[in-house]
Amino acid sequence: MEVKLPKEATAIPTVLVTNEDGINDHGLRILVQVLLSAGCYRVLVCAPDSDQSGVGHGITSRQALRVKPVKIQGAIAFEVTGTPADCASLGVSGVLFNGTIPDLVLSGINVGNTCANTICYWGMVAAAREAVLQGVPSIALSYGWRNNISSTHDLKLAAESCLPIISSVLNEIKHKTFPPQTFLNINVPTSVSNHKGFRLATKQGKFNMKIGYTQTSSVVSVEGDATADMHVINASGTERDAFSSPSQEQFWLRREILDIVNQEEGNDIDTDIDYKALQAGYIAITPLGALSSSEAYTVPYFRSWLQRICPYHHHSSYFLS
């Protein structure tokens, strides 16, 4: 489907909004309205038609994507039967919006933090990464939502608090000074109305999530916090032993987080680390690379390792350079 953009749309920057929670998610709708209310952006939307939380950087390669127009007042929007990475890739391709390629991709605003090495799980971070891989700068936006504490008003404040960063990045893009192959991961603290300002978090935290699996009676997931206690319920509604041997030919196993272990060393209040800056009340801004290399400290090890496995190879010095 070809969509005609008004000529005046070229006078202001164009942003594409996507997410992982689906096009009907409150976070996406609030972000769109905040952008439109600012009056500084042309807003396009390309987002999954259903919740795609935790799919990482998966893409759809074996089947066609179904694309359907969706009415969002003030924006041109499509829902897609694909992953967040699919939506980012399609949204910046020029196919959906009459050849228009956005100046910036915004993914979010996510309900929940996306910090540390757990970002490999989050589709909304993958959408931002995919945009950069396709040559379009991007920002992933997240708010530290807490059940029974946060409200949709807080979510709106979180989106509004990111406007100065969005505006500044667009200005850098306009002057061609924004670093290529880099995107920003922004996390807003739970108490957004009392945040301490912006903090450049140059380091990602390191969490080790211990994962377990619990037998359950159906494919339906339990709603709520992923770290909450999960019980196994049989058809009669009573609990049963999760470790009993299944008698049926097929059975269901639910993934759950057993524990999260902090692997950080050093200062417990080091606000150069993303989640520690967030805990200290700052809006944490972490620059991420589209493609990251191994940690620098591993290079001497791998050089030594390669020399041990091929010490007499005529070309080994080439590989070790």
mmCIF file of C-alpha atoms in Angstrom:
data_model
loop_
_atom_site.group_PDB
_atom_site.id
_atom_site.type_symbol
_atom_site.label_atom_id
_atom_site.label_comp_id
_atom_site.label_asym_id
_atom_site.label_seq_id
_atom_site.Cartn_x
_atom_site.Cartn_y
_atom_site.Cartn_z
ATOM 1 C CA MET A 1 0.000 0.000 0.000
ATOM 2 C CA GLU A 2 1.337 3.413 -0.980
ATOM 3 C CA VAL A 3 0.842 6.229 1.522
ATOM 4 C CA LYS A 4 1.143 9.840 0.448
ATOM 5 C CA LEU A 5 2.879 12.142 2.905
ATOM 6 C CA PRO A 6 2.014 15.841 2.825
ATOM 7 C CA LYS A 7 4.667 18.113 1.315
ATOM 8 C CA GLU A 8 4.979 20.047 4.558
ATOM 9 C CA ALA A 9 6.132 16.807 6.241
ATOM 10 C CA THR A 10 9.585 17.402 4.768
ATOM 11 C CA ALA A 11 9.916 20.689 6.697
ATOM 12 C CA ILE A 12 10.133 18.934 10.067
ATOM 13 C CA PRO A 13 12.015 15.779 11.069
ATOM 14 C CA THR A 14 10.287 12.453 10.596
ATOM 15 C CA VAL A 15 10.401 9.871 13.369
ATOM 16 C CA LEU A 16 9.311 6.255 13.206
ATOM 17 C CA VAL A 17 7.873 4.731 16.383
ATOM 18 C CA THR A 18 7.932 1.001 17.051
ATOM 19 C CA ASN A 19 7.995 -1.273 20.099
ATOM 20 C CA GLU A 20 7.867 -4.895 21.295
ATOM 21 C CA ASP A 21 4.570 -4.901 23.189
ATOM 22 C CA GLY A 22 2.339 -4.351 20.168
ATOM 23 C CA ILE A 23 0.727 -1.409 18.443
ATOM 24 C CA ASN A 24 -2.078 -1.142 21.030
ATOM 25 C CA ASP A 25 0.310 -0.879 23.978
ATOM 26 C CA HIS A 26 -0.125 2.163 26.231
ATOM 27 C CA GLY A 27 3.578 3.008 26.047
ATOM 28 C CA LEU A 28 3.614 3.331 22.267
ATOM 29 C CA ARG A 29 0.355 5.294 22.138
ATOM 30 C CA ILE A 30 1.566 7.675 24.857
ATOM 31 C CA LEU A 31 4.909 8.225 23.114
ATOM 32 C CA VAL A 32 3.124 9.000 19.832
ATOM 33 C CA GLN A 33 0.853 11.540 21.524
ATOM 34 C CA VAL A 34 3.759 13.179 23.355
ATOM 35 C CA LEU A 35 5.622 13.560 20.051
ATOM 36 C CA LEU A 36 2.559 14.971 18.283
ATOM 37 C CA SER A 37 1.835 17.379 21.147
ATOM 38 C CA ALA A 38 5.359 18.749 20.880
ATOM 39 C CA GLY A 39 4.491 19.842 17.328
ATOM 40 C CA CYS A 40 8.065 19.302 16.119
ATOM 41 C CA TYR A 41 7.860 15.911 14.450
ATOM 42 C CA ARG A 42 6.179 14.028 11.670
ATOM 43 C CA VAL A 43 5.215 10.694 13.254
ATOM 44 C CA LEU A 44 5.102 7.342 11.499
ATOM 45 C CA VAL A 45 4.323 4.053 13.249
ATOM 46 C CA CYS A 46 5.221 0.500 12.312
ATOM 47 C CA ALA A 47 4.751 -1.939 15.192
ATOM 48 C CA PRO A 48 3.878 -5.602 15.846
ATOM 49 C CA ASP A 49 0.213 -6.541 15.781
ATOM 50 C CA SER A 50 0.663 -8.520 19.025
ATOM 51 C CA ASP A 51 2.911 -8.683 22.072
ATOM 52 C CA GLN A 52 6.438 -9.665 21.039
ATOM 53 C CA SER A 53 8.139 -9.272 24.408
ATOM 54 C CA GLY A 54 11.384 -11.148 24.839
ATOM 55 C CA VAL A 55 11.862 -12.201 21.193
ATOM 56 C CA GLY A 56 15.288 -10.581 21.002
ATOM 57 C CA HIS A 57 16.556 -9.864 17.495
ATOM 58 C CA GLY A 58 14.481 -12.521 15.781
ATOM 59 C CA ILE A 59 13.311 -11.878 12.217
ATOM 60 C CA THR A 60 10.689 -13.438 9.957
ATOM 61 C CA SER A 61 12.313 -15.126 6.980
ATOM 62 C CA ARG A 62 10.133 -18.083 5.990
ATOM 63 C CA GLN A 63 6.804 -16.363 5.460
ATOM 64 C CA ALA A 64 5.394 -13.072 4.246
ATOM 65 C CA LEU A 65 4.520 -10.285 6.658
ATOM 66 C CA ARG A 66 0.896 -9.189 6.812
ATOM 67 C CA VAL A 67 0.660 -5.400 6.996
ATOM 68 C CA LYS A 68 -2.522 -3.578 7.965
ATOM 69 C CA PRO A 69 -3.233 0.169 8.329
ATOM 70 C CA VAL A 70 -4.213 1.243 11.834
ATOM 71 C CA LYS A 71 -5.899 4.508 12.809
ATOM 72 C CA ILE A 72 -3.809 6.585 15.202
ATOM 73 C CA GLN A 73 -4.889 10.221 15.225
ATOM 74 C CA GLY A 74 -2.160 12.485 13.835
ATOM 75 C CA ALA A 75 0.128 9.686 12.626
ATOM 76 C CA ILE A 76 0.362 7.222 9.754
ATOM 77 C CA ALA A 77 0.460 3.750 11.284
ATOM 78 C CA PHE A 78 0.692 0.101 10.319
ATOM 79 C CA GLU A 79 0.567 -3.105 12.315
ATOM 80 C CA VAL A 80 2.709 -6.009 11.171
ATOM 81 C CA THR A 81 2.636 -9.756 11.836
ATOM 82 C CA GLY A 82 6.319 -9.748 12.660
ATOM 83 C CA THR A 83 8.942 -9.102 15.278
ATOM 84 C CA PRO A 84 10.160 -5.688 16.456
ATOM 85 C CA ALA A 85 13.232 -6.088 14.242
ATOM 86 C CA ASP A 86 10.932 -6.823 11.284
ATOM 87 C CA CYS A 87 8.962 -3.655 12.016
ATOM 88 C CA ALA A 88 12.060 -1.479 12.251
ATOM 89 C CA SER A 89 13.484 -2.914 9.045
ATOM 90 C CA LEU A 90 10.195 -2.500 7.152
ATOM 91 C CA GLY A 91 9.593 0.970 8.585
ATOM 92 C CA VAL A 92 12.914 2.360 7.353
ATOM 93 C CA SER A 93 12.835 0.563 4.002
ATOM 94 C CA GLY A 94 10.800 3.230 2.202
ATOM 95 C CA VAL A 95 8.197 0.666 1.147
ATOM 96 C CA LEU A 96 5.401 1.644 3.554
ATOM 97 C CA PHE A 97 5.536 5.418 3.529
ATOM 98 C CA ASN A 98 5.810 6.388 -0.139
ATOM 99 C CA GLY A 99 9.603 6.246 -0.172
ATOM 100 C CA THR A 100 9.997 8.256 3.027
ATOM 101 C CA ILE A 101 12.851 7.094 5.246
ATOM 102 C CA PRO A 102 12.627 8.437 8.808
ATOM 103 C CA ASP A 103 15.341 10.606 10.267
ATOM 104 C CA LEU A 104 15.171 8.754 13.579
ATOM 105 C CA VAL A 105 13.633 5.553 14.960
ATOM 106 C CA LEU A 106 12.195 5.531 18.484
ATOM 107 C CA SER A 107 11.480 2.172 20.101
ATOM 108 C CA GLY A 108 9.187 2.246 23.120
ATOM 109 C CA ILE A 109 8.370 3.588 25.476
ATOM 110 C CA ASN A 110 8.821 0.266 27.209
ATOM 111 C CA VAL A 111 7.066 -0.572 30.465
ATOM 112 C CA GLY A 112 10.043 -1.866 32.474
ATOM 113 C CA ASN A 113 13.776 -1.252 32.484
ATOM 114 C CA THR A 114 16.121 -2.522 29.776
ATOM 115 C CA CYS A 115 19.497 -2.462 31.485
ATOM 116 C CA ALA A 116 22.665 -4.527 31.684
ATOM 117 C CA ASN A 117 23.319 -7.609 29.584
ATOM 118 C CA THR A 118 19.651 -8.624 29.694
ATOM 119 C CA ILE A 119 19.082 -6.309 26.715
ATOM 120 C CA CYS A 120 19.816 -9.284 24.461
ATOM 121 C CA TYR A 121 16.303 -10.535 25.303
ATOM 122 C CA TRP A 122 14.357 -7.351 24.591
ATOM 123 C CA GLY A 123 12.788 -6.937 21.173
ATOM 124 C CA MET A 124 12.439 -3.174 21.628
ATOM 125 C CA VAL A 125 16.227 -2.824 21.941
ATOM 126 C CA ALA A 126 16.605 -5.109 18.919
ATOM 127 C CA ALA A 127 14.324 -2.798 16.916
ATOM 128 C CA ALA A 128 16.624 0.131 17.668
ATOM 129 C CA ARG A 129 19.650 -1.985 16.763
ATOM 130 C CA GLU A 130 18.049 -3.140 13.510
ATOM 131 C CA ALA A 131 17.368 0.458 12.484
ATOM 132 C CA VAL A 132 21.050 1.293 12.954
ATOM 133 C CA LEU A 133 22.056 -1.773 10.949
ATOM 134 C CA GLN A 134 19.849 -0.384 8.168
ATOM 135 C CA GLY A 135 21.550 3.016 8.409
ATOM 136 C CA VAL A 136 18.982 4.980 10.449
ATOM 137 C CA PRO A 137 19.882 6.394 13.915
ATOM 138 C CA SER A 138 17.708 5.214 16.768
ATOM 139 C CA ILE A 139 16.844 5.437 20.458
ATOM 140 C CA ALA A 140 15.364 2.762 22.726
ATOM 141 C CA LEU A 141 13.201 4.258 25.505
ATOM 142 C CA SER A 142 12.215 2.505 28.736
ATOM 143 C CA TYR A 143 10.510 3.478 31.971
ATOM 144 C CA GLY A 144 11.009 1.680 35.295
ATOM 145 C CA TRP A 145 7.350 0.806 35.787
ATOM 146 C CA ARG A 146 6.436 -0.769 39.105
ATOM 147 C CA ASN A 147 3.081 -2.389 39.723
ATOM 148 C CA ASN A 148 0.880 -0.652 42.318
ATOM 149 C CA ILE A 149 3.202 2.375 42.230
ATOM 150 C CA SER A 150 3.410 3.655 38.652
ATOM 151 C CA SER A 151 0.603 5.142 36.574
ATOM 152 C CA THR A 152 -0.018 6.060 32.955
ATOM 153 C CA HIS A 153 0.661 9.667 33.991
ATOM 154 C CA ASP A 154 4.162 8.597 35.072
ATOM 155 C CA LEU A 155 4.604 6.860 31.718
ATOM 156 C CA LYS A 156 3.680 10.105 29.962
ATOM 157 C CA LEU A 157 6.127 12.068 32.141
ATOM 158 C CA ALA A 158 8.827 9.540 31.263
ATOM 159 C CA ALA A 159 8.200 10.023 27.538
ATOM 160 C CA GLU A 160 8.188 13.800 27.939
ATOM 161 C CA SER A 161 11.451 13.694 29.886
ATOM 162 C CA CYS A 162 13.133 12.157 26.832
ATOM 163 C CA LEU A 163 12.110 14.976 24.449
ATOM 164 C CA PRO A 164 15.311 17.033 25.013
ATOM 165 C CA ILE A 165 17.409 13.991 24.064
ATOM 166 C CA ILE A 166 15.274 13.260 21.002
ATOM 167 C CA SER A 167 15.527 16.887 19.872
ATOM 168 C CA SER A 168 19.278 16.999 20.444
ATOM 169 C CA VAL A 169 19.893 13.745 18.572
ATOM 170 C CA LEU A 170 17.862 15.007 15.610
ATOM 171 C CA ASN A 171 19.958 18.165 15.604
ATOM 172 C CA GLU A 172 23.136 16.072 15.553
ATOM 173 C CA ILE A 173 21.690 14.002 12.707
ATOM 174 C CA LYS A 174 20.864 17.157 10.771
ATOM 175 C CA HIS A 175 24.465 18.332 11.043
ATOM 176 C CA LYS A 176 25.790 14.822 10.332
ATOM 177 C CA THR A 177 27.664 14.682 13.625
ATOM 178 C CA PHE A 178 25.849 11.771 15.295
ATOM 179 C CA PRO A 179 28.159 8.722 15.466
ATOM 180 C CA PRO A 180 27.293 6.051 12.891
ATOM 181 C CA GLN A 181 26.547 2.462 13.927
ATOM 182 C CA THR A 182 25.576 3.689 17.392
ATOM 183 C CA PHE A 183 22.244 3.968 19.158
ATOM 184 C CA LEU A 184 21.109 5.145 22.575
ATOM 185 C CA ASN A 185 19.423 3.063 25.255
ATOM 186 C CA ILE A 186 17.563 5.386 27.645
ATOM 187 C CA ASN A 187 16.137 4.237 30.973
ATOM 188 C CA VAL A 188 13.939 6.534 33.064
ATOM 189 C CA PRO A 189 13.685 5.884 36.828
ATOM 190 C CA THR A 190 10.431 4.906 38.527
ATOM 191 C CA SER A 191 10.176 8.221 40.376
ATOM 192 C CA VAL A 192 10.299 10.173 37.129
ATOM 193 C CA SER A 193 8.911 13.383 38.653
ATOM 194 C CA ASN A 194 11.895 13.456 41.024
ATOM 195 C CA HIS A 195 14.657 12.369 38.667
ATOM 196 C CA LYS A 196 18.111 13.940 39.128
ATOM 197 C CA GLY A 197 18.733 14.707 35.471
ATOM 198 C CA PHE A 198 20.530 12.877 32.689
ATOM 199 C CA ARG A 199 23.513 10.636 33.315
ATOM 200 C CA LEU A 200 25.746 9.157 30.606
ATOM 201 C CA ALA A 201 26.124 5.530 31.638
ATOM 202 C CA THR A 202 29.176 4.382 29.716
ATOM 203 C CA LYS A 203 29.080 0.831 31.066
ATOM 204 C CA GLN A 204 26.473 -1.905 30.848
ATOM 205 C CA GLY A 205 25.815 -3.810 34.036
ATOM 206 C CA LYS A 206 26.367 -7.543 34.196
ATOM 207 C CA PHE A 207 23.557 -9.742 35.457
ATOM 208 C CA ASN A 208 23.483 -13.514 35.509
ATOM 209 C CA MET A 209 19.878 -14.712 35.331
ATOM 210 C CA LYS A 210 19.350 -18.235 36.589
ATOM 211 C CA ILE A 211 16.552 -19.770 34.570
ATOM 212 C CA GLY A 212 14.299 -22.643 35.558
ATOM 213 C CA TYR A 213 11.319 -24.413 34.008
ATOM 214 C CA THR A 214 8.093 -25.392 35.729
ATOM 215 C CA GLN A 215 5.582 -27.878 34.352
ATOM 216 C CA THR A 216 2.169 -26.353 33.822
ATOM 217 C CA SER A 217 -1.204 -27.416 32.515
ATOM 218 C CA SER A 218 -1.443 -25.212 29.440
ATOM 219 C CA VAL A 219 0.417 -22.945 27.049
ATOM 220 C CA VAL A 220 -1.155 -19.837 28.590
ATOM 221 C CA SER A 221 1.337 -17.675 30.455
ATOM 222 C CA VAL A 222 0.852 -16.227 33.903
ATOM 223 C CA GLU A 223 0.372 -12.478 33.775
ATOM 224 C CA GLY A 224 2.455 -10.161 35.917
ATOM 225 C CA ASP A 225 6.045 -9.769 37.000
ATOM 226 C CA ALA A 226 8.332 -12.360 35.421
ATOM 227 C CA THR A 227 10.155 -12.783 38.713
ATOM 228 C CA ALA A 228 6.998 -13.497 40.727
ATOM 229 C CA ASP A 229 6.362 -16.919 42.211
ATOM 230 C CA MET A 230 4.690 -19.186 39.688
ATOM 231 C CA HIS A 231 2.519 -22.156 40.677
ATOM 232 C CA VAL A 232 1.551 -25.158 38.631
ATOM 233 C CA ILE A 233 -2.204 -25.622 38.377
ATOM 234 C CA ASN A 234 -3.890 -28.694 36.966
ATOM 235 C CA ALA A 235 -7.244 -28.859 35.246
ATOM 236 C CA SER A 236 -9.124 -29.083 38.529
ATOM 237 C CA GLY A 237 -7.480 -25.896 39.767
ATOM 238 C CA THR A 238 -5.311 -27.462 42.475
ATOM 239 C CA GLU A 239 -1.555 -27.337 42.756
ATOM 240 C CA ARG A 240 0.464 -30.400 41.858
ATOM 241 C CA ASP A 241 4.087 -31.445 41.936
ATOM 242 C CA ALA A 242 5.983 -29.576 39.205
ATOM 243 C CA PHE A 243 8.609 -32.315 39.075
ATOM 244 C CA SER A 244 6.307 -35.275 38.600
ATOM 245 C CA SER A 245 6.823 -37.338 35.493
ATOM 246 C CA PRO A 246 4.284 -36.430 32.812
ATOM 247 C CA SER A 247 1.988 -39.264 31.801
ATOM 248 C CA GLN A 248 0.749 -37.607 28.652
ATOM 249 C CA GLU A 249 2.560 -37.595 25.312
ATOM 250 C CA GLN A 250 3.068 -33.843 25.437
ATOM 251 C CA PHE A 251 3.292 -31.381 28.273
ATOM 252 C CA TRP A 252 3.941 -27.692 28.887
ATOM 253 C CA LEU A 253 6.942 -26.110 30.605
ATOM 254 C CA ARG A 254 6.917 -22.496 31.703
ATOM 255 C CA ARG A 255 10.172 -20.520 31.793
ATOM 256 C CA GLU A 256 10.780 -18.568 34.989
ATOM 257 C CA ILE A 257 13.554 -16.494 36.521
ATOM 258 C CA LEU A 258 14.881 -18.186 39.645
ATOM 259 C CA ASP A 259 17.432 -15.570 40.611
ATOM 260 C CA ILE A 260 19.328 -12.556 39.289
ATOM 261 C CA VAL A 261 22.944 -12.399 40.374
ATOM 262 C CA ASN A 262 24.886 -9.156 40.133
ATOM 263 C CA GLN A 263 28.326 -9.819 38.646
ATOM 264 C CA GLU A 264 29.606 -6.274 38.948
ATOM 265 C CA GLU A 265 32.809 -5.615 40.825
ATOM 266 C CA GLY A 266 33.977 -2.448 42.513
ATOM 267 C CA ASN A 267 31.993 0.562 43.681
ATOM 268 C CA ASP A 268 28.348 -0.199 44.488
ATOM 269 C CA ILE A 269 27.395 3.394 43.633
ATOM 270 C CA ASP A 270 29.246 3.628 40.312
ATOM 271 C CA THR A 271 26.746 5.671 38.301
ATOM 272 C CA ASP A 272 28.720 5.078 35.115
ATOM 273 C CA ILE A 273 26.936 1.708 35.066
ATOM 274 C CA ASP A 274 23.467 1.849 33.533
ATOM 275 C CA TYR A 275 21.297 0.265 36.218
ATOM 276 C CA LYS A 276 23.249 1.912 39.051
ATOM 277 C CA ALA A 277 22.680 5.332 37.490
ATOM 278 C CA LEU A 278 19.006 4.409 37.308
ATOM 279 C CA GLN A 279 18.912 3.268 40.935
ATOM 280 C CA ALA A 280 20.512 6.562 41.941
ATOM 281 C CA GLY A 281 17.589 8.436 40.357
ATOM 282 C CA TYR A 282 19.139 9.516 37.054
ATOM 283 C CA ILE A 283 17.814 9.098 33.545
ATOM 284 C CA ALA A 284 20.493 6.723 32.288
ATOM 285 C CA ILE A 285 21.694 7.177 28.702
ATOM 286 C CA THR A 286 23.850 4.328 27.390
ATOM 287 C CA PRO A 287 25.427 4.472 23.917
ATOM 288 C CA LEU A 288 25.427 1.018 22.329
ATOM 289 C CA GLY A 289 27.075 -0.300 19.197
ATOM 290 C CA ALA A 290 25.072 -2.029 16.518
ATOM 291 C CA LEU A 291 27.681 -4.765 16.503
ATOM 292 C CA SER A 292 29.890 -5.228 19.545
ATOM 293 C CA SER A 293 33.246 -6.968 19.796
ATOM 294 C CA SER A 294 34.397 -9.137 22.650
ATOM 295 C CA GLU A 295 35.534 -7.484 25.874
ATOM 296 C CA ALA A 296 38.996 -5.947 25.401
ATOM 297 C CA TYR A 297 40.524 -7.995 28.218
ATOM 298 C CA THR A 298 39.849 -11.239 26.308
ATOM 299 C CA VAL A 299 42.117 -10.326 23.384
ATOM 300 C CA PRO A 300 45.441 -11.409 25.022
ATOM 301 C CA TYR A 301 43.813 -14.703 26.025
ATOM 302 C CA PHE A 302 42.609 -15.475 22.518
ATOM 303 C CA ARG A 303 45.961 -14.507 21.014
ATOM 304 C CA SER A 304 47.672 -16.954 23.358
ATOM 305 C CA TRP A 305 45.016 -19.601 22.708
ATOM 306 C CA LEU A 306 45.398 -19.351 18.936
ATOM 307 C CA GLN A 307 49.170 -19.593 19.219
ATOM 308 C CA ARG A 308 48.825 -22.767 21.309
ATOM 309 C CA ILE A 309 46.588 -24.532 18.805
ATOM 310 C CA CYS A 310 48.620 -23.618 15.723
ATOM 311 C CA PRO A 311 52.188 -22.803 16.899
ATOM 312 C CA TYR A 312 53.805 -24.159 13.739
ATOM 313 C CA HIS A 313 51.301 -22.854 11.222
ATOM 314 C CA HIS A 314 53.127 -20.796 8.604
ATOM 315 C CA HIS A 315 50.390 -18.177 8.644
ATOM 316 C CA SER A 316 49.737 -18.068 12.384
ATOM 317 C CA SER A 317 51.434 -14.678 12.721
ATOM 318 C CA TYR A 318 48.897 -13.322 10.248
ATOM 319 C CA PHE A 319 46.015 -14.413 12.433
ATOM 320 C CA LEU A 320 47.627 -13.038 15.585
ATOM 321 C CA SER A 321 48.283 -9.550 14.223
#
